[in-house]
Amino acid sequence: MTDISKTYYVTTPIYYVNGDPHLGHVYSTVAADVIARYKRLAGYNVYFLTGTDEHGQKVAQTADAMGVTPQEVTDRFSQAFRDVLPKFHITNNDFIRTTDNRHKETCQYFWKKLEEAGAIYLDKYSGWYAVRDEAYYGEDELQDGPDPETKIAPSGAECKWVEEESYFFRLSDYQNKLLAYYQENPDFIGPKSSASEITSFVKAGLKDLSISRTTFNWGVPVPNNPDHVMYVWIDALTNYISALGYGSEDDELFQKFWPADVHIVGKEITRFHTVYWPAFLMAANIALPKKVFANGWWVVEGEKMSKSLGNVITPDSLLQSYGVDGTRYALLREMPFGNDGNFAHDNAVNRINGDLANGLGNLAQRSLSMIAKNAEGQIPLPSSFTEADRQLLNMAYDLPSQTEPFINAVQIHKYLEMVWSVINEANAYIDLQAPWKLKKENPERMQTVLYVLAEVIRCVAIMAQPIIPVGAGKILDQLVIGHEARVFENLDNEHALKPGIVLPAPQGVFPRLELNKDEAAA
Ligand code: MSP
């Protein structure tokens, strides 16, 4: 049962609306969805937020290039991101747009809080700015560009010199406070490689941060100075609290769910989330998120995804090639969460065939067919359990306690590995116990073996729901498990399958994919 005092708040980055969604965006969203679903099934009251980041120069320039207004561009692409969610069975509780009024109001309230705290002052900014990254860079971080007006950021983005009046945030005041916070909260930044990178960055010294722009107006106006719009990152980061109603009349969600348990972010935006965001929050006297975890980047068949190479993998092509479960599984199983990796079609197909079709699919299909044929299509009546039976059942019952630390540490791939290790054990158990032989030799023992298998399938299907919600749901339907019973606390003896329950005719759940992409998509 959900314990309302046990809350959990997980977020994705909010996506820029200067282009269509692709595999990289699906990845962050699916990862956060797995965590959200896991925690719900573990009894938490979960809030899961995603959305779109709609202001700033990058979006304004995209609108210009397309010959439409920024609002038109944001409406169109925001909708494109929103449309992806149901296709992958994403269970977000809310979708925040930074052009929502509720968001703009919170931004202005937050700004005033920072001002009241004396953390903001007006001055003049001159320095290098990369529109692609929406980021300011120090001279020492840059390389010479093709002409004297241009420099190149470490990310490869072009930087131009800007000079304008700007509000500044006193980031330099927070160097020691941030370092102390990282030290006292060693799990605040993950993975470890990101934590050390950020710590060195902060140790090298922090300059005050320019947080407003005057040369365009596509942004949240700075309170009491309409010549300025807020720098897109202060606006964007505030989404995590504006969606909860921070600073509004109804801040019940904020009271309940803040601080966030985990922000899932891409590795390239860790600095914004682990330096700027906590410093803003400290200044406004708001609690800090408990964890920021950076996912790595996918390349595709060894190449960086890019429009010019024509190798951008769209959400629809993922669905067509691998389906909902296949995509979710392949994305999370192919590379350790936090690392970079290569998305290769053949590997994804082999993974899906090996682990879904042959692994879980075969386990369910073999076991349920034998039950249909040899146990009158009912949950069999077990007699006494052997050591092997007990061992397998206990492995299954231990899955919630064994996997939760992995979810807490955002080691999603380890959670998958652990669930599949039980599936593999169960497949090995069938081969060893050979129930088809027992049919004549020892029918009573056969019933016990089939019972153990059905019970283990119940457990692994419950555990696999966050990852492969469609197929896991179908398996649980075939075991006639009610929806409210598909929760982790039911992985025990007390909730074990009741003998005699009549099962529907078994059906295959995970089709095998063809290696040839055209055939798979056909
Ligand atoms: N708008 C900012 C985030 C603001 S959060 C307050 C932004 N948006 S983005 O659309 O450019 O990227 C969002 C996320 O997409 C990245 O952080 C990253 O997690 C994910 N990815 C985009 N391309 C990716 C890959 N090729 N591989 C994996 N994930 C990548 O940054």
Short mmCIF file of N, CA and C and ligand atoms in Angstrom, two decimals, residues 12-18 22-25 27-28 52-53 58 81 132 233 236-240 264-269 273 295-299 305 335, ligand 1:
data_model
loop_
_atom_site.label_atom_id
_atom_site.label_comp_id
_atom_site.label_asym_id
_atom_site.label_seq_id
_atom_site.Cartn_x
_atom_site.Cartn_y
_atom_site.Cartn_z
N THR A 12 12.95 14.89 -15.05
CA THR A 12 13.84 14.82 -16.23
C THR A 12 14.34 16.24 -16.49
N PRO A 13 15.36 16.39 -17.36
CA PRO A 13 15.65 17.75 -17.82
C PRO A 13 14.42 18.22 -18.61
N ILE A 14 14.20 19.51 -18.68
CA ILE A 14 13.13 19.97 -19.58
C ILE A 14 13.80 20.24 -20.93
N TYR A 15 13.13 19.84 -21.99
CA TYR A 15 13.76 19.76 -23.30
C TYR A 15 13.62 21.06 -24.09
N TYR A 16 14.68 21.43 -24.77
CA TYR A 16 14.64 22.62 -25.62
C TYR A 16 13.70 22.39 -26.79
N VAL A 17 12.94 23.42 -27.11
CA VAL A 17 11.95 23.27 -28.18
C VAL A 17 12.47 23.85 -29.51
N ASN A 18 13.75 23.56 -29.78
CA ASN A 18 14.28 24.05 -31.06
C ASN A 18 14.41 22.92 -32.08
N HIS A 22 14.32 13.08 -30.01
CA HIS A 22 15.02 11.92 -30.57
C HIS A 22 15.41 10.95 -29.46
N LEU A 23 16.17 9.95 -29.85
CA LEU A 23 16.56 8.88 -28.92
C LEU A 23 17.12 9.39 -27.59
N GLY A 24 17.96 10.45 -27.64
CA GLY A 24 18.57 10.97 -26.41
C GLY A 24 17.52 11.46 -25.42
N HIS A 25 16.48 12.10 -25.95
CA HIS A 25 15.42 12.61 -25.06
C HIS A 25 14.59 11.45 -24.50
N TYR A 27 15.62 8.60 -23.93
CA TYR A 27 16.47 7.93 -22.94
C TYR A 27 16.30 8.53 -21.54
N SER A 28 16.48 9.85 -21.43
CA SER A 28 16.36 10.49 -20.10
C SER A 28 14.96 10.27 -19.53
N THR A 52 9.08 21.11 -21.06
CA THR A 52 9.88 21.76 -22.11
C THR A 52 10.41 23.12 -21.67
N ASP A 53 11.61 23.41 -22.19
CA ASP A 53 12.39 24.61 -21.86
C ASP A 53 12.26 25.53 -23.07
N LYS A 58 18.32 30.67 -28.20
CA LYS A 58 18.36 29.53 -29.12
C LYS A 58 16.98 29.30 -29.74
N PHE A 81 7.12 16.96 -28.04
CA PHE A 81 7.69 16.27 -26.87
C PHE A 81 6.59 15.61 -26.04
N ARG A 132 24.22 28.01 -28.63
CA ARG A 132 23.84 26.59 -28.70
C ARG A 132 23.76 25.97 -27.30
N TRP A 233 18.79 29.86 -18.10
CA TRP A 233 19.02 28.78 -17.14
C TRP A 233 18.40 29.04 -15.77
N ALA A 236 14.92 28.12 -16.51
CA ALA A 236 14.71 26.68 -16.72
C ALA A 236 14.80 25.89 -15.42
N LEU A 237 15.81 26.17 -14.62
CA LEU A 237 16.00 25.39 -13.39
C LEU A 237 14.82 25.55 -12.43
N THR A 238 14.21 26.73 -12.49
CA THR A 238 13.09 26.99 -11.59
C THR A 238 11.88 26.09 -11.89
N ASN A 239 11.89 25.43 -13.06
CA ASN A 239 10.75 24.55 -13.39
C ASN A 239 10.50 23.50 -12.32
N TYR A 240 11.60 23.07 -11.67
CA TYR A 240 11.46 21.97 -10.70
C TYR A 240 10.62 22.38 -9.49
N ILE A 264 17.31 13.78 -12.86
CA ILE A 264 18.07 13.09 -13.91
C ILE A 264 18.45 14.14 -14.94
N VAL A 265 19.73 14.24 -15.25
CA VAL A 265 20.18 15.28 -16.20
C VAL A 265 21.22 14.67 -17.13
N GLY A 266 21.47 15.33 -18.24
CA GLY A 266 22.54 14.87 -19.13
C GLY A 266 23.88 15.36 -18.61
N LYS A 267 24.94 14.66 -18.95
CA LYS A 267 26.23 15.00 -18.35
C LYS A 267 26.68 16.42 -18.71
N GLU A 268 26.21 16.91 -19.87
CA GLU A 268 26.65 18.24 -20.32
C GLU A 268 25.97 19.36 -19.54
N ILE A 269 24.93 19.03 -18.77
CA ILE A 269 24.24 20.09 -18.03
C ILE A 269 24.36 19.88 -16.52
N HIS A 273 23.14 22.16 -12.84
CA HIS A 273 22.31 21.55 -11.79
C HIS A 273 23.04 21.37 -10.46
N ASN A 295 23.24 11.30 -16.80
CA ASN A 295 23.36 10.17 -17.73
C ASN A 295 24.38 10.52 -18.82
N GLY A 296 24.95 9.47 -19.39
CA GLY A 296 25.93 9.67 -20.46
C GLY A 296 25.22 9.89 -21.79
N TRP A 297 26.03 9.92 -22.82
CA TRP A 297 25.49 10.20 -24.16
C TRP A 297 25.59 9.00 -25.07
N TRP A 298 24.56 8.84 -25.88
CA TRP A 298 24.55 7.81 -26.91
C TRP A 298 25.15 8.36 -28.19
N VAL A 299 25.96 7.54 -28.84
CA VAL A 299 26.23 7.75 -30.26
C VAL A 299 25.50 6.61 -30.97
N MET A 305 24.93 11.54 -33.24
CA MET A 305 23.68 11.78 -34.00
C MET A 305 23.65 13.22 -34.48
N MET A 335 23.78 0.10 -21.88
CA MET A 335 24.95 0.73 -21.28
C MET A 335 24.71 1.06 -19.82
N1 MSP B 1 16.90 22.59 -21.81
C1 MSP B 1 18.08 22.01 -21.30
C2 MSP B 1 17.81 21.34 -19.97
C3 MSP B 1 17.21 22.22 -18.92
S1 MSP B 1 16.90 21.36 -17.44
C4 MSP B 1 16.47 22.54 -16.34
C5 MSP B 1 18.62 20.99 -22.29
N2 MSP B 1 17.76 20.51 -23.17
S2 MSP B 1 18.11 19.47 -24.36
O1 MSP B 1 16.87 19.25 -25.05
O2 MSP B 1 19.19 19.98 -25.13
O3 MSP B 1 18.64 18.17 -23.75
C6 MSP B 1 18.01 17.51 -22.71
C7 MSP B 1 18.64 16.18 -22.38
O4 MSP B 1 18.56 15.29 -23.49
C8 MSP B 1 20.11 16.21 -22.10
O5 MSP B 1 20.41 16.59 -20.83
C9 MSP B 1 20.45 14.75 -22.27
O6 MSP B 1 20.13 14.07 -21.10
C10 MSP B 1 19.50 14.27 -23.32
N3 MSP B 1 20.24 13.99 -24.53
C11 MSP B 1 20.23 14.68 -25.71
N4 MSP B 1 20.99 14.01 -26.59
C12 MSP B 1 21.49 12.89 -26.03
C13 MSP B 1 22.19 11.75 -26.51
N5 MSP B 1 22.66 11.66 -27.73
N6 MSP B 1 22.34 10.71 -25.65
C14 MSP B 1 21.80 10.71 -24.40
N7 MSP B 1 21.14 11.74 -23.93
C15 MSP B 1 21.20 12.96 -24.61
O7 MSP B 1 19.79 20.66 -22.22
#
